[in-house]
N, CA, C and O atoms as a MOPAC input file, in Angstrom:
PM7 MOZYME 1SCF
protein

 N      1.19700 1    -1.25600 1     0.18900 1
 C     -0.24800 1     0.02200 1     0.00700 1
 C      0.44700 1     1.47600 1    -0.11500 1
 O      0.99000 1     1.81000 1     0.93800 1
 N      0.55200 1     2.43100 1    -1.18400 1
 C      1.93800 1     3.14500 1    -0.97600 1
 C      1.21000 1     4.15500 1    -0.04000 1
 O      2.08700 1     4.99800 1     0.14400 1
 N      0.23600 1     4.51100 1     0.57900 1
 C     -0.19400 1     5.55700 1     2.50200 1
 C      1.46700 1     4.40600 1     2.71200 1
 O      2.56100 1     4.92300 1     2.48800 1
 N      1.40800 1     3.50000 1     2.97300 1
 C      2.41100 1     3.02700 1     4.15800 1
 C      3.85100 1     3.63400 1     3.94500 1
 O      4.68700 1     3.70200 1     4.84700 1
 N      4.05200 1     4.08000 1     2.61500 1
 C      5.39100 1     4.40000 1     2.22600 1
 C      5.41900 1     5.35400 1     2.66100 1
 O      6.34700 1     5.63400 1     3.42000 1
 N      4.34600 1     6.33600 1     2.35500 1
 C      3.86800 1     8.02400 1     2.96000 1
 C      3.97000 1     8.15400 1     4.52300 1
 O      4.50700 1     9.13400 1     5.03900 1
 N      3.49500 1     7.24300 1     5.16700 1
 C      3.31500 1     7.42400 1     6.31700 1
 C      5.15600 1     6.90900 1     7.40200 1
 O      5.52800 1     7.25200 1     8.52500 1
 N      5.60600 1     6.29700 1     6.68200 1
 C      6.72900 1     5.70200 1     7.26200 1
 C      7.56300 1     7.16100 1     7.35200 1
 O      8.50900 1     7.22100 1     8.13700 1
 N      7.30800 1     8.00200 1     6.77300 1
 C      7.77900 1     9.20200 1     6.47200 1
 C      7.71400 1     9.96000 1     7.74400 1
 O      8.64100 1    10.69400 1     8.08600 1
 N      6.64800 1     9.80200 1     8.44800 1
 C      6.13100 1    10.40500 1     9.86100 1
 C      6.58700 1    10.25800 1    11.29900 1
 O      6.35800 1    10.94400 1    12.29500 1
 N      7.69700 1     8.54800 1    11.00500 1
 C      8.19100 1     8.51400 1    12.72600 1
 C      9.72500 1     8.57400 1    11.66200 1
 O     10.52200 1     7.72800 1    12.06800 1
 N      9.97300 1     8.93800 1    11.10400 1
 C     11.56500 1     8.57900 1    10.53300 1
 C     12.17600 1    10.55700 1    11.35100 1
 O     12.07000 1    11.77200 1    11.18500 1
 N     12.72300 1     9.59900 1    12.12700 1
 C     13.97300 1    11.34800 1    12.64500 1
 C     14.33500 1    12.18700 1    12.05600 1
 O     14.34600 1    13.32900 1    12.51500 1
 N     14.91500 1    11.77200 1    10.35500 1
 C     14.09800 1    13.38100 1    10.04500 1
 C     13.29700 1    14.30100 1     9.84900 1
 O     13.55500 1    15.45400 1     9.50500 1
 N     12.20700 1    13.78700 1    10.07800 1
 C     11.40400 1    14.31200 1     9.74600 1
 C     10.17500 1    14.49900 1    11.54700 1
 O      8.97100 1    14.72000 1    11.41800 1
 N     10.56700 1    14.41000 1    12.40600 1
 C      9.89200 1    14.59300 1    14.23400 1
 C      9.51700 1    16.14000 1    14.28800 1
 O      8.42900 1    16.60900 1    14.62200 1
 N     10.13500 1    16.51200 1    14.07100 1
 C      9.50300 1    17.84900 1    14.46100 1
 C      8.51300 1    18.00300 1    13.38200 1
 O      7.43200 1    18.19900 1    13.93900 1
 N      8.34400 1    18.00900 1    11.90800 1
 C      6.88800 1    18.74400 1    11.93700 1
 C      6.03600 1    17.94100 1    12.83500 1
 O      6.42900 1    16.82500 1    13.17600 1
 N      5.09300 1    18.32800 1    13.18200 1
 C      3.79300 1    18.22100 1    14.01700 1
 C      2.59500 1    18.19400 1    13.43100 1
 O      1.64400 1    17.97300 1    14.18100 1
 N      2.31600 1    18.40600 1    11.96900 1
 C      1.29100 1    18.40300 1    11.45500 1
 C      1.62000 1    17.54300 1    10.12800 1
 O      2.77100 1    17.55500 1     9.69100 1
 N      0.56800 1    16.77000 1     9.46400 1
 C      0.51000 1    16.35200 1     8.57300 1
 C     -0.88500 1    16.31800 1     7.88100 1
 O     -1.97700 1    15.88900 1     8.25300 1
 N     -0.55200 1    16.79000 1     6.99500 1
 C     -2.15800 1    16.08000 1     5.74200 1
 C     -1.93600 1    15.97700 1     4.39500 1
 O     -1.51800 1    16.72000 1     3.50600 1
 N     -2.48500 1    14.40600 1     4.52400 1
 C     -2.38700 1    13.64400 1     3.46000 1
 C     -3.91800 1    13.49900 1     3.02100 1
 O     -4.85600 1    13.11600 1     3.72000 1
 N     -3.93300 1    14.04900 1     1.20000 1
 C     -5.05200 1    14.10300 1     0.30500 1
 C     -5.06800 1    13.67400 1    -0.82300 1
 O     -4.10100 1    14.26400 1    -1.30600 1
 N     -5.49300 1    13.03800 1    -1.63500 1
 C     -5.43700 1    11.93600 1    -2.47400 1
 C     -6.49500 1    11.68100 1    -3.44200 1
 O     -7.13100 1    12.69400 1    -3.73200 1
 N     -6.83800 1    10.66700 1    -3.99000 1
 C     -7.25100 1     9.98800 1    -4.90500 1
 C     -6.70600 1     8.45500 1    -4.40800 1
 O     -5.66200 1     7.93500 1    -4.80000 1
 N     -7.78300 1     7.79200 1    -3.33600 1
 C     -7.07500 1     6.75300 1    -2.80600 1
 C     -7.84100 1     5.24900 1    -3.45000 1
 O     -7.52200 1     4.12500 1    -3.06200 1
 N     -8.93500 1     5.54300 1    -4.53800 1
 C     -9.16700 1     4.42500 1    -4.43800 1
 C     -9.63400 1     3.54400 1    -4.16700 1
 O     -9.70400 1     2.52700 1    -4.85700 1
 N    -10.15100 1     3.74100 1    -2.90100 1
 C    -10.65800 1     2.60800 1    -1.67700 1
 C    -11.56000 1     3.08100 1    -1.42800 1
 O    -11.71300 1     4.27900 1    -1.19300 1
 N    -12.84100 1     1.73900 1    -1.42200 1
 C    -14.01900 1     2.70600 1    -0.18400 1
 C    -14.17800 1     2.22700 1     1.11300 1
 O    -13.48100 1     1.41100 1     1.71500 1
 N    -15.31700 1     2.91100 1     1.52900 1
 C    -15.60200 1     2.75900 1     3.15000 1
 C    -15.52400 1     1.15700 1     3.39000 1
 O    -15.95800 1     0.22800 1     2.71000 1
 N    -14.89800 1     1.17900 1     4.45900 1
 C    -14.66200 1     0.02900 1     4.76100 1
 C    -13.39700 1    -0.77200 1     4.52700 1
 O    -13.41400 1    -1.87400 1     5.07700 1
 N    -12.20800 1    -0.45100 1     3.77900 1
 C    -10.92000 1    -1.38500 1     3.60200 1
 C    -10.21200 1    -0.80700 1     4.64200 1
 O    -10.70600 1    -0.34600 1     5.67100 1
 N     -9.14800 1    -0.84100 1     4.37200 1
 C     -8.48600 1    -1.51200 1     5.15600 1
 C     -7.61100 1     0.22000 1     5.70000 1
 O     -7.17500 1     0.43800 1     6.83100 1
 N     -7.56800 1     1.29900 1     4.40000 1
 C     -7.36600 1     2.70200 1     4.52500 1
 C     -7.84600 1     3.47600 1     5.90600 1
 O     -7.36000 1     4.43400 1     6.50700 1
 N     -8.70800 1     2.86500 1     6.08900 1
 C     -9.22300 1     3.75000 1     7.55200 1
 C     -8.36400 1     2.96000 1     8.96100 1
 O     -7.82900 1     3.76400 1     9.72400 1
 N     -8.25600 1     1.83400 1     9.22900 1
 C     -8.00200 1     1.27600 1     9.75400 1
 C     -6.28100 1     2.07300 1    10.17700 1
 O     -5.68500 1     2.73600 1    11.02600 1
 N     -6.13500 1     1.34700 1     8.77400 1
 C     -3.97000 1     1.96500 1     8.77300 1
 C     -4.10100 1     3.87700 1     9.20400 1
 O     -3.50100 1     4.53900 1    10.05000 1
 N     -4.79900 1     4.13300 1     8.52600 1
 C     -4.60100 1     5.88100 1     9.17400 1
 C     -4.73900 1     6.35000 1    10.48000 1
 O     -4.11900 1     7.24500 1    11.05500 1
 N     -5.94400 1     5.37800 1    11.00500 1
 C     -6.85300 1     5.86400 1    12.49900 1
 C     -4.93500 1     4.92800 1    13.34000 1
 O     -4.73300 1     5.27600 1    14.50300 1
 N     -4.22000 1     4.28300 1    12.94300 1
 C     -3.42600 1     4.11500 1    14.05000 1
 C     -1.97500 1     4.74500 1    13.60200 1
 O     -0.89000 1     4.24300 1    13.89600 1
 N     -2.10800 1     5.57400 1    13.06800 1
 C     -1.09300 1     6.73800 1    13.10900 1
 C     -1.52500 1     7.46100 1    13.01800 1
 O     -1.04200 1     8.23400 1    12.19000 1
 N     -2.80600 1     7.91900 1    13.73900 1
 C     -3.86600 1     8.79700 1    14.86600 1
 C     -3.91400 1    10.24000 1    13.26400 1
 O     -3.53300 1    11.41000 1    13.30900 1
 N     -4.47900 1     9.52800 1    12.17400 1
 C     -4.53900 1    10.87000 1    10.98500 1
 C     -6.44900 1    10.48600 1    11.34900 1
 O     -7.00700 1     9.64600 1    12.05500 1
 N     -6.86900 1    11.43100 1    10.57900 1
 C     -8.61800 1    11.11500 1    10.79900 1
 C     -8.73100 1    11.80200 1     9.62400 1
 O     -7.93800 1    12.55000 1     9.05200 1
 N    -10.11100 1    11.34600 1     9.27800 1
 C    -10.69100 1    11.67600 1     8.40600 1
 C    -10.90200 1    13.44600 1     8.22800 1
 O    -11.49400 1    13.80000 1     9.24700 1
 N    -10.68600 1    14.46600 1     7.47700 1
 C    -11.80100 1    15.25500 1     7.52700 1
 C    -13.16600 1    15.83400 1     7.39700 1
 O    -13.65500 1    16.88200 1     7.82000 1
 N    -13.67700 1    14.77500 1     6.63400 1
 C    -14.91600 1    14.65300 1     5.68500 1
 C    -15.81100 1    13.89800 1     6.98600 1
 O    -16.86600 1    14.25900 1     7.50600 1
 N    -14.99500 1    12.79200 1     7.25400 1
 C    -15.68700 1    11.99900 1     8.35700 1
 C    -16.07700 1    12.70700 1     9.63200 1
 O    -17.14600 1    12.48200 1    10.19900 1
 N    -14.82400 1    13.90900 1    10.23500 1
 C    -15.14600 1    14.56600 1    11.30300 1
 C    -16.16300 1    15.87600 1    10.97300 1
 O    -16.91800 1    16.42100 1    11.77800 1
 N    -15.98700 1    16.17200 1     9.74100 1
 C    -16.74500 1    17.72600 1     8.95900 1
 C    -17.22200 1    17.64500 1     8.57300 1
 O    -17.80100 1    18.71300 1     8.37500 1
 N    -17.81900 1    16.49400 1     7.84700 1
 C    -18.89500 1    16.85900 1     6.82200 1
 C    -19.86400 1    16.96300 1     7.00500 1
 O    -20.29500 1    16.84000 1     8.15200 1
 N    -20.99200 1    17.35400 1     5.52100 1
 C    -22.07000 1    17.99900 1     6.12100 1
 C    -23.17900 1    16.67000 1     6.99900 1
 O    -24.16200 1    16.74000 1     7.73700 1
 N    -22.85300 1    16.22200 1     6.76800 1
 C    -24.19200 1    14.66100 1     7.08100 1
 C    -24.02800 1    13.90400 1     5.65600 1
 O    -24.10100 1    12.67600 1     5.70000 1
 N    -23.88000 1    14.33000 1     4.78600 1
 C    -23.81300 1    13.71000 1     3.89600 1
 C    -22.50400 1    12.46100 1     3.38200 1
 O    -21.30800 1    12.65500 1     3.60200 1
 N    -22.99700 1    11.33400 1     2.75100 1
 C    -21.83700 1    10.32000 1     2.91200 1
 C    -20.18700 1    11.35700 1     1.82600 1
 O    -19.00900 1    11.01600 1     1.93400 1
 N    -20.63200 1    12.40000 1     1.03800 1
 C    -19.68600 1    13.07100 1    -0.10600 1
 C    -18.70100 1    12.48200 1    -0.23800 1
 O    -17.50700 1    12.43500 1     0.05800 1
 N    -19.79900 1    11.84500 1    -0.97500 1
 C    -19.15500 1    10.54700 1    -2.91600 1
 C    -18.66400 1    11.28700 1    -3.88300 1
 O    -19.49600 1    11.95300 1    -4.49900 1
 N    -17.58500 1    11.37000 1    -4.19600 1
 C    -16.91800 1    11.87400 1    -4.91200 1
 C    -17.38600 1    10.85000 1    -6.30900 1
 O    -17.16700 1    11.51700 1    -7.32000 1
 N    -17.88100 1     9.63800 1    -6.63300 1
 C    -17.53500 1     8.68600 1    -7.69300 1
 C    -19.06700 1     8.44500 1    -7.64800 1
 O    -19.63300 1     8.39200 1    -6.55600 1
 N    -19.59600 1     8.33200 1    -8.54600 1
 C    -21.41300 1     8.28500 1    -8.27600 1
 C    -22.01600 1     8.03200 1    -9.58600 1
 O    -22.60100 1     8.92800 1   -10.19600 1
 N    -21.89200 1     6.81900 1   -10.04800 1
 C    -22.22100 1     6.35600 1   -11.17900 1
 C    -23.93400 1     6.59600 1   -11.35400 1
 O    -24.49300 1     5.79100 1   -12.09900 1
 N    -24.90100 1     7.80000 1   -10.62200 1
 C    -25.81400 1     8.11500 1   -10.86800 1
 C    -25.67700 1     9.26100 1   -11.45000 1
 O    -26.54300 1     9.68600 1   -12.21500 1
 N    -24.92200 1     9.71400 1   -11.26000 1
 C    -24.84000 1    11.53100 1   -11.72800 1
 C    -24.01600 1    11.06300 1   -12.75800 1
 O    -24.50700 1    10.57300 1   -13.77500 1
 N    -23.24900 1    11.13000 1   -12.65100 1
 C    -22.28400 1    11.07700 1   -13.71600 1
 C    -21.96800 1    10.34300 1   -14.81500 1
 O    -21.07800 1     9.59800 1   -14.40400 1
 N    -22.13700 1    10.12400 1   -15.84400 1
 C    -22.29300 1     8.67400 1   -16.99200 1
 C    -20.63600 1     8.44800 1   -17.12800 1
 O    -20.48400 1     7.32500 1   -17.60700 1
 N    -19.52500 1     8.99200 1   -16.92400 1
 C    -18.41400 1     8.63200 1   -17.05600 1
 C    -18.26100 1     7.89100 1   -15.62000 1
 O    -17.96600 1     6.71200 1   -15.81500 1
 N    -18.30700 1     8.02800 1   -15.01700 1
 C    -18.80100 1     6.87600 1   -13.99500 1
 C    -19.26000 1     5.82400 1   -14.14100 1
 O    -18.80500 1     4.70800 1   -13.89200 1
 N    -20.51200 1     6.25600 1   -14.69900 1
 C    -21.15000 1     4.97000 1   -14.82700 1
 C    -21.25200 1     4.34200 1   -16.20700 1
 O    -22.25800 1     3.88900 1   -16.75200 1
 N    -19.64800 1     4.42900 1   -16.79100 1
 C    -19.09700 1     3.69600 1   -17.94500 1
 C    -18.74000 1     2.82000 1   -17.20200 1
 O    -19.26700 1     1.72000 1   -17.03400 1
 N    -16.85200 1     3.71600 1   -16.19300 1
 C    -16.58800 1     2.42500 1   -15.37700 1
 C    -16.86600 1     2.07500 1   -14.58200 1
 O    -15.84500 1     1.53900 1   -14.15100 1
 N    -18.00500 1     1.84500 1   -13.54500 1
 C    -18.07700 1     1.02800 1   -12.78400 1
 C    -18.97700 1    -0.66000 1   -13.34100 1
 O    -19.67400 1    -1.16700 1   -14.22000 1
 N    -18.24800 1    -0.92400 1   -11.98200 1
 C    -19.09800 1    -2.40400 1   -12.63400 1
 C    -19.56400 1    -2.98800 1   -11.62100 1
 O    -19.78800 1    -4.19700 1   -11.56700 1
 N    -19.82500 1    -1.87500 1   -10.38000 1
 C    -21.09100 1    -2.82800 1    -9.71400 1
 C    -22.21700 1    -1.53900 1    -9.73100 1
 O    -23.29000 1    -1.70400 1    -9.15000 1
 N    -21.83000 1     0.16200 1   -10.64700 1
 C    -23.02900 1     1.33000 1    -9.81200 1
 C    -23.07300 1     1.33900 1    -8.40000 1
 O    -24.17200 1     1.37100 1    -7.84800 1
 N    -22.16700 1     1.31900 1    -7.82700 1
 C    -22.09100 1     1.82500 1    -6.21300 1
 C    -21.50700 1     3.16200 1    -6.10800 1
 O    -20.69000 1     3.65800 1    -6.88400 1
 N    -22.06000 1     3.73300 1    -4.96900 1
 C    -21.06700 1     5.12900 1    -4.98200 1
 C    -20.12900 1     5.29800 1    -3.91900 1
 O    -19.98300 1     4.36700 1    -3.12600 1
 N    -19.44900 1     6.38800 1    -3.78300 1
 C    -17.96500 1     5.43900 1    -3.08300 1
 C    -17.39900 1     7.25500 1    -3.36500 1
 O    -17.49600 1     8.09100 1    -4.26400 1
 N    -16.52200 1     7.11600 1    -1.36600 1
 C    -15.97700 1     8.74300 1    -1.44700 1
 C    -14.88200 1     8.65800 1    -1.85200 1
 O    -14.20900 1     9.26500 1    -1.01800 1
 N    -14.08100 1     8.20200 1    -2.79500 1
 C    -12.20800 1     8.04900 1    -3.14600 1
 C    -11.34100 1     8.64400 1    -3.16300 1
 O    -10.23300 1     8.16600 1    -3.40800 1
 N    -11.57400 1    10.06400 1    -2.87400 1
 C    -10.84400 1    11.12700 1    -2.22600 1
 C    -10.53600 1    11.83600 1    -0.77100 1
 O    -11.28300 1    12.65400 1    -0.23500 1
 N     -9.74700 1    11.53400 1    -0.43600 1
 C     -9.49500 1    11.80200 1     1.09600 1
 C     -9.29800 1    12.78300 1     1.21500 1
 O     -9.41900 1    13.40500 1     0.15900 1
 N     -8.92600 1    13.54900 1     2.31000 1
 C     -8.41800 1    14.13200 1     3.54300 1
 C     -8.36000 1    14.41000 1     4.86500 1
 O     -9.14900 1    14.85200 1     5.70100 1
 N     -6.56200 1    13.82600 1     4.84500 1
 C     -6.66900 1    13.05800 1     6.52000 1
 C     -5.60300 1    14.25700 1     7.01500 1
 O     -4.92400 1    14.89900 1     6.21500 1
 N     -5.56900 1    14.46200 1     8.55000 1
 C     -5.50200 1    14.42100 1     9.25500 1
 C     -4.33400 1    14.53100 1    10.10600 1
 O     -5.36900 1    14.33300 1    10.74200 1
 N     -3.39300 1    14.62400 1    10.71300 1
 C     -2.54300 1    14.51900 1    11.93500 1
 C     -1.89200 1    15.28700 1    12.43700 1
 O     -0.70800 1    15.44900 1    12.13800 1
 N     -2.82800 1    16.28400 1    13.77900 1
 C     -2.07000 1    17.58200 1    14.67800 1
 C     -1.45100 1    17.16400 1    15.85800 1
 O     -1.68600 1    16.21500 1    16.60500 1
 N     -0.90000 1    17.75100 1    15.87400 1
 C     -0.78000 1    17.54100 1    17.50800 1
 C     -1.28400 1    18.89600 1    18.20800 1
 O     -0.64300 1    19.37600 1    19.14300 1
 N     -2.23400 1    19.37900 1    17.81300 1
 C     -3.17000 1    20.20200 1    18.02700 1
 C     -4.38800 1    20.06600 1    18.41800 1
 O     -5.20000 1    20.82800 1    18.94200 1
 N     -4.40500 1    18.85000 1    18.05000 1
 C     -6.23000 1    17.95600 1    17.43000 1
 C     -6.67000 1    18.56700 1    16.40000 1
 O     -5.74500 1    19.01500 1    15.72300 1
 N     -7.91100 1    18.82600 1    15.90000 1
 C     -8.32800 1    18.47000 1    14.87700 1
 C     -8.56800 1    19.90500 1    14.68900 1
 O     -8.14100 1    20.64200 1    15.57800 1
 N     -9.29700 1    20.54200 1    13.48700 1
 C     -8.93000 1    21.20100 1    12.75000 1
 C    -10.76800 1    21.88800 1    13.12200 1
 O    -11.67800 1    21.12400 1    13.44400 1
 N    -10.96900 1    23.52700 1    12.96900 1
 C    -11.96400 1    23.82300 1    13.61100 1
 C    -12.43700 1    24.09600 1    12.27300 1
 O    -11.50800 1    24.41600 1    11.53100 1
 N    -13.51700 1    24.07700 1    11.74300 1
 C    -14.55000 1    24.21000 1    10.74600 1
 C    -15.85900 1    25.36000 1    11.12500 1
 O    -16.85400 1    25.21000 1    11.83400 1
 N    -15.34100 1    26.63000 1    10.26700 1
 C    -16.20800 1    27.66700 1    10.36600 1
 C    -17.43900 1    27.89800 1     9.08400 1
 O    -18.23600 1    28.83300 1     9.15500 1

């Protein structure tokens, strides 16, 4: 898993002074996959999960996007794009 390579930098002695980490990207992984447990184990929070508007936050929605529909095997929506934060100050305050 490529994200594990990125996470290893958090524990690298060259980066121990870094207190805030933001990892974002198109992970192409659905909810319930191993990503959530790996990120939580490394003290990262999913910013949408913590501050989302109450919706699922889908970024892959075959019912509303014809290209997604053509590329979907199951037709299931998903949130593939993620923002993860790890900070010694806690989470962000959203206004």
